[in-house]
Coordinates of C-alpha atoms in Angstrom, one line a residue:
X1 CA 180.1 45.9 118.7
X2 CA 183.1 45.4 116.5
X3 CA 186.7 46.1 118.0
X4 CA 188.5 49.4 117.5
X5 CA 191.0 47.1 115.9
X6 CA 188.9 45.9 113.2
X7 CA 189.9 48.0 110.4
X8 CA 187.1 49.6 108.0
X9 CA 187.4 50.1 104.9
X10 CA 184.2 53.1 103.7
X11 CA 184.1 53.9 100.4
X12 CA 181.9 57.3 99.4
X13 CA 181.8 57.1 95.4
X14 CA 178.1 57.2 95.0
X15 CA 177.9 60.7 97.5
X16 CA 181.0 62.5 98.1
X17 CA 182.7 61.0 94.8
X18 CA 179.4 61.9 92.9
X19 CA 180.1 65.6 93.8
X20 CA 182.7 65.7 90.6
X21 CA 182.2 68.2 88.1
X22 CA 181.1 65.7 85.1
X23 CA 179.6 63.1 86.6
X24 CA 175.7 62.2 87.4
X25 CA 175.1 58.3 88.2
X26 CA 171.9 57.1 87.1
X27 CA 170.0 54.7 90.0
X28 CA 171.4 52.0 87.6
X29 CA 174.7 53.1 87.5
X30 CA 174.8 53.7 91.2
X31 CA 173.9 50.1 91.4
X32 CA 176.2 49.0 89.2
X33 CA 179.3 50.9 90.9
X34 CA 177.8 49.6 94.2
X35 CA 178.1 45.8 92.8
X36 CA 181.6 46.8 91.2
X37 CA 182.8 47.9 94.7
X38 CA 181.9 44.7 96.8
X39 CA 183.9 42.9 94.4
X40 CA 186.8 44.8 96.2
X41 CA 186.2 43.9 99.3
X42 CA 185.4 47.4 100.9
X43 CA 183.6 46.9 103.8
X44 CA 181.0 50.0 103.8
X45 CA 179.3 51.4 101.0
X46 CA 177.6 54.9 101.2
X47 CA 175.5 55.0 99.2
X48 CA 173.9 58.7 99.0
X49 CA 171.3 61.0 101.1
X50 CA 167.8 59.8 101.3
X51 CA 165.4 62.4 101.4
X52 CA 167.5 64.9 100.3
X53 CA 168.0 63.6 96.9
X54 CA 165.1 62.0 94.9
X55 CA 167.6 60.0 93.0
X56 CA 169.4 58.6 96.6
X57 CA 165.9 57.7 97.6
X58 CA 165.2 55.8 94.9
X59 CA 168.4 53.7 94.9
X60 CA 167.8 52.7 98.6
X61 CA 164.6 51.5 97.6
X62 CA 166.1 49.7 95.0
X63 CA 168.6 48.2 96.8
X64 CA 167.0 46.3 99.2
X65 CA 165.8 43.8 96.3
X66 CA 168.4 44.7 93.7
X67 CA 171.5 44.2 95.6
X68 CA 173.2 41.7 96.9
X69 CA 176.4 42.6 98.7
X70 CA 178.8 40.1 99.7
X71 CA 181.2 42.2 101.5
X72 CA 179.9 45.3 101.9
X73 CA 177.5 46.7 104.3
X74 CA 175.2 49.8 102.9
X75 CA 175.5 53.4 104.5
X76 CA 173.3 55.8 104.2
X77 CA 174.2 59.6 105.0
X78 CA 172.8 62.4 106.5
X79 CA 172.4 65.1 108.9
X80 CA 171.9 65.8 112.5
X81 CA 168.5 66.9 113.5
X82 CA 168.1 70.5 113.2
X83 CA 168.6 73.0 115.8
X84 CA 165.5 73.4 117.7
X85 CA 163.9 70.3 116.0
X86 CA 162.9 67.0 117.9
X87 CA 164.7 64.4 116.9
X88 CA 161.7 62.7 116.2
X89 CA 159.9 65.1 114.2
X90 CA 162.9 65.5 111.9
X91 CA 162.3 64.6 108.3
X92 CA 165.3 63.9 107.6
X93 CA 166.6 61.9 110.5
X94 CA 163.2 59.8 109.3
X95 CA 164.3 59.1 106.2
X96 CA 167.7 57.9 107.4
X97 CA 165.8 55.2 108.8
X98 CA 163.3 53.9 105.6
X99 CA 166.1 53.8 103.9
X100 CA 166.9 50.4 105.6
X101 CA 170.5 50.2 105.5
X102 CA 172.3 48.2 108.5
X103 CA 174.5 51.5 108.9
X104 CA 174.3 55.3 109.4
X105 CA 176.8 57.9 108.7
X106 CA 176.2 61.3 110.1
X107 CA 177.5 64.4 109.4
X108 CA 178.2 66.9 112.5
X109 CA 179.9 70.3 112.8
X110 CA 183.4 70.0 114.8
X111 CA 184.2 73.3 113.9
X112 CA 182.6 75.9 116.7
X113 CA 182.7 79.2 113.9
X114 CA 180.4 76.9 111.4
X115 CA 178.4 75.9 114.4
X116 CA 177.7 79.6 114.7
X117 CA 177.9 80.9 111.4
X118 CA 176.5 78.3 109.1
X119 CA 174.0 76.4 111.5
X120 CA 173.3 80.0 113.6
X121 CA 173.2 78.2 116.8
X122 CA 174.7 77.7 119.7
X123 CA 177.6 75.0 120.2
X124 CA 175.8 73.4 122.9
X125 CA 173.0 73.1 120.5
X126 CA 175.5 71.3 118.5
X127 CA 176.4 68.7 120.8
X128 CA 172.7 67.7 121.5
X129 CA 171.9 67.4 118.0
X130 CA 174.9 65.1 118.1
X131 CA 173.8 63.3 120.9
X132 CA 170.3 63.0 120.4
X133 CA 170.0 62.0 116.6
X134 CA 173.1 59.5 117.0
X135 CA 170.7 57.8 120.4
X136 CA 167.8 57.4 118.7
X137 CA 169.4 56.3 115.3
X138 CA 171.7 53.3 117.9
X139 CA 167.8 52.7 119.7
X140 CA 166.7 51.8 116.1
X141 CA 169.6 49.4 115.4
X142 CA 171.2 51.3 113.5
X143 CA 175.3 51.3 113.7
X144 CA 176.1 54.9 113.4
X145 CA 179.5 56.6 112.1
X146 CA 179.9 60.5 113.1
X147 CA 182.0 62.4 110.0
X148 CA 183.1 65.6 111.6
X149 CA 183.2 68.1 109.1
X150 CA 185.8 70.2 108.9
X151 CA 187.7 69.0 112.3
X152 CA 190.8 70.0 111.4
X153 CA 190.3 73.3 110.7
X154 CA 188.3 73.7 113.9
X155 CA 191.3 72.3 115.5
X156 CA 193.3 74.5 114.7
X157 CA 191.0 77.2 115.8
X158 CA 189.8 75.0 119.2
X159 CA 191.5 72.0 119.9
X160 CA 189.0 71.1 122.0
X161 CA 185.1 71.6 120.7
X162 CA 186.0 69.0 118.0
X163 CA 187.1 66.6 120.7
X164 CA 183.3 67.4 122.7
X165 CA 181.7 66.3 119.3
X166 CA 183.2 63.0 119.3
X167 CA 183.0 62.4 123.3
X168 CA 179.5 63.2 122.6
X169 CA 178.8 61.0 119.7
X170 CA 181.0 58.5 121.3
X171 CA 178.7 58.6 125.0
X172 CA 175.5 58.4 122.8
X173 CA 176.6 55.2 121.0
X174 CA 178.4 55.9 117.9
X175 CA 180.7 53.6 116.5
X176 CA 183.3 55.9 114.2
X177 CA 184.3 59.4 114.9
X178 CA 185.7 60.2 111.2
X179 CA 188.1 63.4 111.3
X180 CA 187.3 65.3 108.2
X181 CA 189.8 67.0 106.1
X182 CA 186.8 68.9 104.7
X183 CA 188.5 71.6 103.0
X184 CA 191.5 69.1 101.8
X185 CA 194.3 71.6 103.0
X186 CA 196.2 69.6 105.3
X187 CA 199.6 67.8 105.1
X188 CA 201.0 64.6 106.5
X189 CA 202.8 65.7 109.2
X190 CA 200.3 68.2 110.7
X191 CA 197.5 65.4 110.2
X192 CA 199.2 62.4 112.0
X193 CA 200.3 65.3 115.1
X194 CA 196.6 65.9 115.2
X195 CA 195.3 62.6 115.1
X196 CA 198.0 61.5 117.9
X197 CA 196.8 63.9 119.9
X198 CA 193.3 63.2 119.6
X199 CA 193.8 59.7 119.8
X200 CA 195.3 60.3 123.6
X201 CA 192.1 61.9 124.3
X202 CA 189.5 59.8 123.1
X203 CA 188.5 56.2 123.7
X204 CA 186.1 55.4 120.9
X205 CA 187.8 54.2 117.1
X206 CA 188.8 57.0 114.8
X207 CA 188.4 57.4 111.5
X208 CA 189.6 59.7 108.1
X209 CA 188.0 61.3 105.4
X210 CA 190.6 63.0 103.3
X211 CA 190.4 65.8 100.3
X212 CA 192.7 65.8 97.7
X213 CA 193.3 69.4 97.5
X214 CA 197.2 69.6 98.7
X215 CA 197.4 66.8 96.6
X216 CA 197.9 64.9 99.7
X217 CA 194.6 62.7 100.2
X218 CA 196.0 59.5 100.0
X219 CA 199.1 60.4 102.2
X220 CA 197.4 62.5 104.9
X221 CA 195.0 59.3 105.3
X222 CA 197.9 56.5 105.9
X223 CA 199.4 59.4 107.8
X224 CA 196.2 59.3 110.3
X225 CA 196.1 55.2 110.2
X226 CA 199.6 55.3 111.2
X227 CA 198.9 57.8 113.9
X228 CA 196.2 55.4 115.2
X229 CA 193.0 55.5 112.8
X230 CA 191.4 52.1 112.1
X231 CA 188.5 53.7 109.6
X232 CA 189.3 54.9 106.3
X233 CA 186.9 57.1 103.6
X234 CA 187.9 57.4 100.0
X235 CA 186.2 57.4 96.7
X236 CA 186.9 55.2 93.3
X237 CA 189.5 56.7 91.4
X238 CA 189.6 59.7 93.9
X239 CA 186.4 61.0 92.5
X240 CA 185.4 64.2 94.6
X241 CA 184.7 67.8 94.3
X242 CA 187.1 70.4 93.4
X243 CA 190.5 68.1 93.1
X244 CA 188.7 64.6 94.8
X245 CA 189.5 63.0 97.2
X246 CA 191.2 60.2 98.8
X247 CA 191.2 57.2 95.9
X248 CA 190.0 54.0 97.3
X249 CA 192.3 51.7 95.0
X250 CA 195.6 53.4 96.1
X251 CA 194.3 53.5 100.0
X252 CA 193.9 49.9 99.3
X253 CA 196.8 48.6 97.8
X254 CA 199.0 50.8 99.8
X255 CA 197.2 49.7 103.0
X256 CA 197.6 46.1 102.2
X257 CA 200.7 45.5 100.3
X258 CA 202.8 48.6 102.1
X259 CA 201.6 48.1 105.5
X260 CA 200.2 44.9 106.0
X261 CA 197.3 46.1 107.0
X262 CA 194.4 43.8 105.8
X263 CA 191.7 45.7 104.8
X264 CA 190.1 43.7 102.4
X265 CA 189.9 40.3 101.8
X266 CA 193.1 38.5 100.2
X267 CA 190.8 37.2 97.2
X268 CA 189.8 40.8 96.3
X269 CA 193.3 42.8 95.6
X270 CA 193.6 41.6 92.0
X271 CA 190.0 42.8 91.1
X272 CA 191.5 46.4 91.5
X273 CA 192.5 47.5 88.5
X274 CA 189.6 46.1 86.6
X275 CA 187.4 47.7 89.1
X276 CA 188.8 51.0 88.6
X277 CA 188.2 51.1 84.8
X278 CA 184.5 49.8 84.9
X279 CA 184.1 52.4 87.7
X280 CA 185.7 55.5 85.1
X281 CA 183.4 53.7 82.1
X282 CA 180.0 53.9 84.1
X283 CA 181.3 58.0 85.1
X284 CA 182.3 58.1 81.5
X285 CA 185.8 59.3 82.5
X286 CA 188.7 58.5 80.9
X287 CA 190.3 55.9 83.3
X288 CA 194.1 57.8 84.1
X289 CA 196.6 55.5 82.7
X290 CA 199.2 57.2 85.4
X291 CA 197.4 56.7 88.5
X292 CA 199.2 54.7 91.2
X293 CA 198.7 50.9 91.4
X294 CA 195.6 50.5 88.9
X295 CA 196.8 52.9 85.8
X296 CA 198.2 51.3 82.3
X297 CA 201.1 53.0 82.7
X298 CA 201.6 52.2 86.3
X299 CA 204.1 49.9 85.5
X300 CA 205.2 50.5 82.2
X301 CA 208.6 50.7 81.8
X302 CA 210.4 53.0 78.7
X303 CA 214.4 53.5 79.4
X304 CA 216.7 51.4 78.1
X305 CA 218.7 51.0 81.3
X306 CA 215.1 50.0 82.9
X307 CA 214.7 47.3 80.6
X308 CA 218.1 46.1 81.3
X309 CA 217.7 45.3 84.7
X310 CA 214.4 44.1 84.5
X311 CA 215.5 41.6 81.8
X312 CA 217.7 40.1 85.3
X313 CA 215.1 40.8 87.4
X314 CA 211.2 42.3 87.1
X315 CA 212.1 43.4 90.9
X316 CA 214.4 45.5 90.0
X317 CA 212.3 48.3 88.6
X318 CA 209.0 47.2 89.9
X319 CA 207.9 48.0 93.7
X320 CA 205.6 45.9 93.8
X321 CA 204.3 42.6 91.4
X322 CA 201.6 44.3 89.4
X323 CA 199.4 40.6 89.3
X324 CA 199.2 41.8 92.8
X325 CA 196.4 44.1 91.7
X326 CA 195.3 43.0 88.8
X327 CA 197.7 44.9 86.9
X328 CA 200.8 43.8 84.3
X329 CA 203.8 45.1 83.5
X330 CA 204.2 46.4 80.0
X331 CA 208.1 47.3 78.3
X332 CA 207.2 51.0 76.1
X333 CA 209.4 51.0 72.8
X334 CA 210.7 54.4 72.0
X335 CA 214.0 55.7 70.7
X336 CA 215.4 55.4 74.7
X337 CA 214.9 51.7 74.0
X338 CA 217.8 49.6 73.9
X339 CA 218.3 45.7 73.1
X340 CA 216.6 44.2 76.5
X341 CA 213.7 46.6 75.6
X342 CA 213.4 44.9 72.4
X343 CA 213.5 41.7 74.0
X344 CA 211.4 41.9 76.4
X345 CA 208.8 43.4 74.0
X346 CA 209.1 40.6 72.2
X347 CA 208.8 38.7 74.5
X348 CA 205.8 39.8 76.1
X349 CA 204.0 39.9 72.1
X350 CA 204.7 36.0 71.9
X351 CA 207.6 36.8 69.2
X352 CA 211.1 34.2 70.2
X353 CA 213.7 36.5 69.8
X354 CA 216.1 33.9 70.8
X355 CA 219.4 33.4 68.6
X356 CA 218.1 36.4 66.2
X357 CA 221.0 39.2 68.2
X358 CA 221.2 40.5 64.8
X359 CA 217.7 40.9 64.3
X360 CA 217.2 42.9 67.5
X361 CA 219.9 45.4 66.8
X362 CA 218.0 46.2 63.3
X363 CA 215.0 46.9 65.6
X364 CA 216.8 49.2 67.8
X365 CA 218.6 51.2 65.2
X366 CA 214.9 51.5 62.9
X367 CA 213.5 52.3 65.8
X368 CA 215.2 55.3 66.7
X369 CA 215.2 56.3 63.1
X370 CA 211.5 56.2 63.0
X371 CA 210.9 58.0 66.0
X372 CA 213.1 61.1 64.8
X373 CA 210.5 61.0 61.7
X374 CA 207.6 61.2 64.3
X375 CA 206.5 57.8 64.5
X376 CA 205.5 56.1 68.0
X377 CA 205.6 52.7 68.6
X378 CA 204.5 53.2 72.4
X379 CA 200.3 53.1 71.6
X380 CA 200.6 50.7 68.8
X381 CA 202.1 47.2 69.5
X382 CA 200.4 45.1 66.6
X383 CA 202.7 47.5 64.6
X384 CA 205.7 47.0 66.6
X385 CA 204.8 43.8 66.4
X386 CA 204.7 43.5 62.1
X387 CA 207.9 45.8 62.4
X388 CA 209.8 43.2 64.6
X389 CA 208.7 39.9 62.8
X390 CA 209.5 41.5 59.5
X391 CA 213.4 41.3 60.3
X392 CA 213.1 37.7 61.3
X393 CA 214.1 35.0 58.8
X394 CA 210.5 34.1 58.3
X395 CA 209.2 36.9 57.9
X396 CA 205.4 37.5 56.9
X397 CA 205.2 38.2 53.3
X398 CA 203.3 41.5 52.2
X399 CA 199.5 40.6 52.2
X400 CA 199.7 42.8 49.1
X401 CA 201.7 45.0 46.3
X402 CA 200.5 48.5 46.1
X403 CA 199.7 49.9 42.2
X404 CA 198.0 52.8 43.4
X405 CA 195.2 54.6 45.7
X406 CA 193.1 57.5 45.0
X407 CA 190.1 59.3 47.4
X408 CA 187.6 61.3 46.8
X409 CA 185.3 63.9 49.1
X410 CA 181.8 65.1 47.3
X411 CA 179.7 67.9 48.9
X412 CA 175.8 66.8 47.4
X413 CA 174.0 69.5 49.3
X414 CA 171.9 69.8 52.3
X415 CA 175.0 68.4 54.8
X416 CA 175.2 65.5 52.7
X417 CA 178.8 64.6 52.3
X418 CA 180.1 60.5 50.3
X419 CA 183.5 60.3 50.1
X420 CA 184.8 57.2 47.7
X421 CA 188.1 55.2 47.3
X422 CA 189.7 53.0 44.8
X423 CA 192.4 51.1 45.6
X424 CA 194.7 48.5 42.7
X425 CA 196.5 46.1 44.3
X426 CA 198.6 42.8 43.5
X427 CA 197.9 39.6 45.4
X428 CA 200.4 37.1 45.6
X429 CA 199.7 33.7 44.4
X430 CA 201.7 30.2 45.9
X431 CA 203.0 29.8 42.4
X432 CA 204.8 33.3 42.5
X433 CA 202.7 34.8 40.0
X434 CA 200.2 37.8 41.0
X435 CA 196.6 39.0 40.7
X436 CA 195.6 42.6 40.5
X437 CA 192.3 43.5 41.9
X438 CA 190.6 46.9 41.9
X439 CA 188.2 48.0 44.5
X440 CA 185.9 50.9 45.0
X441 CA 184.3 51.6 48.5
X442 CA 182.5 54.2 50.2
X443 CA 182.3 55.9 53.6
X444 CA 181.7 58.8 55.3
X445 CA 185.2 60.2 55.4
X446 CA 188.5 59.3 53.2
X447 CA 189.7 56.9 55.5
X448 CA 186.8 55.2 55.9
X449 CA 186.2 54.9 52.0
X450 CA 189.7 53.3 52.1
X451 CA 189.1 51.2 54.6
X452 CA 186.2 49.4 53.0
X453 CA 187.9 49.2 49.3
X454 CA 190.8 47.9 50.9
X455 CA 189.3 45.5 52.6
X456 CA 186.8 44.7 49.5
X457 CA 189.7 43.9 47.8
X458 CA 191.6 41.5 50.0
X459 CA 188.3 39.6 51.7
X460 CA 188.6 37.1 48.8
X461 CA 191.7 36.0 49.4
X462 CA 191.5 36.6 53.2
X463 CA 188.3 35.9 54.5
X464 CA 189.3 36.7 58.0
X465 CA 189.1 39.8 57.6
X466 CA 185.2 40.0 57.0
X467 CA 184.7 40.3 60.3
X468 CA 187.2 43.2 60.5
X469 CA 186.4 46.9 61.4
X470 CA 187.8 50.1 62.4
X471 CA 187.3 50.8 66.2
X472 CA 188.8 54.3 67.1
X473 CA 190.5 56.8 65.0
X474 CA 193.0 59.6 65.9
X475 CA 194.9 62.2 64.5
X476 CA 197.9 64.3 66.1
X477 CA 199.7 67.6 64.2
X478 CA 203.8 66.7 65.8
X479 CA 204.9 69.7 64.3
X480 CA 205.8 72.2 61.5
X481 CA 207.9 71.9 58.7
X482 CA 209.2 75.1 56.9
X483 CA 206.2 76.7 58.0
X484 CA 203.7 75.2 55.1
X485 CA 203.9 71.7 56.4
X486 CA 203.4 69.2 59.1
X487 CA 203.6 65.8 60.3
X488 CA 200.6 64.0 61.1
X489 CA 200.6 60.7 62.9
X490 CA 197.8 58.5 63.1
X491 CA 196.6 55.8 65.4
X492 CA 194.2 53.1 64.5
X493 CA 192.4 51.3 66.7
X494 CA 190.7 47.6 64.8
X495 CA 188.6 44.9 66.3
X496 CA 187.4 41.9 65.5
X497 CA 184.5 41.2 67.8
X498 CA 187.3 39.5 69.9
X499 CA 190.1 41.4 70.4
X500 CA 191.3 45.3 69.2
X501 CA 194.8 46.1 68.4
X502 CA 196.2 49.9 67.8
X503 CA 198.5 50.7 64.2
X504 CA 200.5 53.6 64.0
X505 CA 200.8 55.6 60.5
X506 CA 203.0 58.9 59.9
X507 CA 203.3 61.3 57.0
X508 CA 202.6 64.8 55.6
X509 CA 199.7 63.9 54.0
X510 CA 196.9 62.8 56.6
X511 CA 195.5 60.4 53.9
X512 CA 198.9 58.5 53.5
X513 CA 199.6 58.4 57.5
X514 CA 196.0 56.9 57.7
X515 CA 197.0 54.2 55.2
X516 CA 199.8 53.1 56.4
X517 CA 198.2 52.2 59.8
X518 CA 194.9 50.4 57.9
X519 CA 197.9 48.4 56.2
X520 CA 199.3 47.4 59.6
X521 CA 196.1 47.0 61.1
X522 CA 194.8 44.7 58.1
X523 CA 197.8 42.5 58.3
X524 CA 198.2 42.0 61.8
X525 CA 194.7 41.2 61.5
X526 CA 195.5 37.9 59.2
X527 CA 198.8 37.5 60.7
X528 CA 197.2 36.8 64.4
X529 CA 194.6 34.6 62.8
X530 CA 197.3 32.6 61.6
X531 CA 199.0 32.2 64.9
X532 CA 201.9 34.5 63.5
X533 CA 202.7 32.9 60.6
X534 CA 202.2 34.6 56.7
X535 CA 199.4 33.6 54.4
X536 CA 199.1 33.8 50.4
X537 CA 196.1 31.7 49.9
X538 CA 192.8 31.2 51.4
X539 CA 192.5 29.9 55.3
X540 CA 192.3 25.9 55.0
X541 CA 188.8 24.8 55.9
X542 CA 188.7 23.8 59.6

């Protein structure tokens, strides 16, 4: 049997995570997340309830051909037999076993007034439920983990029935005794006193399984491994009922980097933050750009004064390298930014800033100007990018001259709605002179109409941009004007089939902020094909 020292990582997304409001796995999702969470390095999946749950049932079954885990061991949960019930003609103890999985996890009542008033039995009832379902689980090889639900409110009530379930669990061959935070509405201090105390009390390892409803999950749980626990639960992205629970990718970067605790494999720490997104994509959750370690924004850095000293030193205003877990550091440019932001930016687009001072303090001063107009440079870098190259000495030239735009919105009946665009442009030619070109496209919206006339009327001369389409399209009201207007700004997102960038457009007119972030998005599209540089002709054949 493994030491108490060994340190477990258990990771519950696929049942306790799965109990979010908004999310239902399918059996391939729940394979899919199972994969995703190897790649961490957890060392126990759980994986759901067989028997109890069709779907759970299924996905064991699956498993056993379907996955192959090179980290993790599968879990699968359940209950103690029922009162009165031999352990053997239990159902559900049964199932526990086809499921096939190396490992059991258990759930059991620590908490004597649930014993009595949820189960309706007596608490010595309780403890041979314990006792007889862990022994014959352990006499079918199973390795059995015991999560006491709610323990520490039955502490608090009786310090010592929740103490009986694990000796019992414990003298019947369990493995883990999990303390659960059930209800979620403990705090650090009051968990590690408990655990300390239960620790002194008990022999057998000691494990936590956290709620997030103090907001605390993450905290309470390195409070309880500092206390003595050597098992932790948590769920991807802190997935959970009511506010979650404790997130997996925080336990684990804080466990490894903050405590020098290894709990997963070296190799696995910078799969983190890309496991944390596919996770969100396959719940079809926004993945939280804020969240601790794994988030966009985890170390993205917007004052001035920040920028500064990270321009010395990334140290300075980082705790921790973000390659660590997969992560990167990104410099926001706002109207707080000052010249190192700038730099750095630039730096980090692939634009050499270097011996161009002047250049960067026209940045900074357009910037802040802009931003008092509305406009955000934070979401949309290939226009930060256009904006910064255009007050360098080589500056891209204008992919076009614009004569003049005009849309158009037709209601045909029966829900049928065209809208149509024609755009005139100028087109630079190498000997100085121009071409005008007008283009008509459709779409189903304005912006889309303009998008395709636009485009119809530059392919010619820029082929690259063939292959060019809109990606993702949003609109924000900042504010009213006089009370008969307001400011719209638009983002843009544009792809390629390779990469996607984001443009940023402002104006009163929804139609004009929309064009001025296609026109960003259109020539950053040929200025990245040409490695940065302007173009006026066709691409030379390659």
């Amino acid at each position: 049997m493994p030491s108490d020292t060994e340190f477990h990582v258990f990771d519950t997304t696929l049942r306790d995570g799965a109990q979010r409001e908004g999310i239902s796995y399918s059996v391939a999702d729940k394979l899919a997340v199972a994969r995703l969470l190897d790649e961490i390095g957890v060392g126990f999946i759980e994986g759901g309830w067989p028997g109890a749950l069709p779907k759970d049932t299924e996905f064991f079954a699956r498993a056993r051909t379907e996955l192959k885990l090179r980290h993790a061991q599968l879990v699968a949960f359940g209950a103690t037999r029922k009162a009165g019930v031999r352990v053997e003609d239990d159902l559900q103890v049964r199932a526990l076993l086809d499921a096939g999985t190396p490992v059991v996890c258990l759930v059991a009542k620590s908490d004597v007034r649930h014993v009595r008033d949820a189960l309706r039995t007596t608490p010595e009832e309780n403890l041979a439920m314990v006792a007889d379902t862990v022994a014959f689980l352990v006499a079918h090889d199973r390795r059995v983990f015991v999560d006491c639900e709610h323990f520490f409110d039955g502490y608090a009530a009786d310090p010592g029935y929740g103490v009986r379930v694990l000796e019992t669990a414990f003298a019947a061959g369990a493995e883990v005794g999990v303390l659960c935070d059930t209800n979620g509405g403990m705090l650090p201090m009051g968990v590690g006193r408990v655990v300390a105390d239960v620790r002194s009390r008990v022999s057998g390892k000691l494990g936590i399984h956290c709620q997030d409803d103090t907001g605390c999950a993450v905290a309470n749980t390195l409070a309880a491994v500092e206390a003595g626990v050597t098992h932790v639960q948590g769920t991807a992205n802190g997935y959970g009922e009511r506010a979650g629970n404790a997130d997996t990718f925080v336990l684990v970067a804080n466990l490894v980097t903050k405590m020098g605790i290894p709990a997963v494999p070296a190799e696995c720490l910078p799969e983190l933050q890309r496991v944390s997104h596919a996770i969100a994509e396959l719940a079809n959750i926004a993945p939280d750009d804020h969240q601790p370690f794994v988030g966009a924004s985890a170390f993205a850095h917007k004052a001035g004064l920040h920028a500064s000293a990270i321009k010395v030193s990334p140290g300075l205003y980082n705790h921790l390298d973000p390659t660590v877990v997969g992560n990167d550091m990104r410099i926001l440019v706002t109207e707080m930014a000052g010249r190192a932001s700038v730099e750095l930016k630039g730096r980090e687009l692939g634009v050499d800033l270097a011996g161009h001072s002047d250049a960067i303090g026209r940045v900074v001063d357009q910037v802040k100007v802009l931003e008092a107009d509305g406009w955000s440079f934070e979401a949309a870098d290939a226009s930060f990018e256009l904006l910064l190259r255009a007050q360098l000495p080589d500056a891209p030239a204008p992919l076009f001259e614009l004569e003049s735009y005009k849309t158009s919105v037709e209601h045909w009946g029966n829900g049928v709605v065209v809208s149509e665009a024609t755009v005139k442009v100028h087109l630079p030619n190498p000997d100085g002179t121009t071409e005008r070109v007008i283009s008509t496209g459709e779409g189903n919206g304005p912006v889309n109409a303009l998008d395709n006339a636009l485009r119809q009327a530059l392919v010619g001369r820029y082929p690259q941009l063939a292959g060019v389409s809109l990606a993702d399209y949003k609109v924000r009201i900042l504010g009213w004007r006089g009370g008969t207007s307001a400011t719209t700004r638009v983002l843009i997102d544009t792809t390629d089939g390779v990469g996607e960038w984001t443009t940023v457009g402002v104006h009163a007119n929804v139609v004009e902020a929309s064009w001025h972030a296609l026109v960003d998005a259109l020539s950053y599209a040929v200025l990245s094909r040409n490695g940065g540089r302007s173009s006026t002709g066709p691409e030379p054949a390659r």
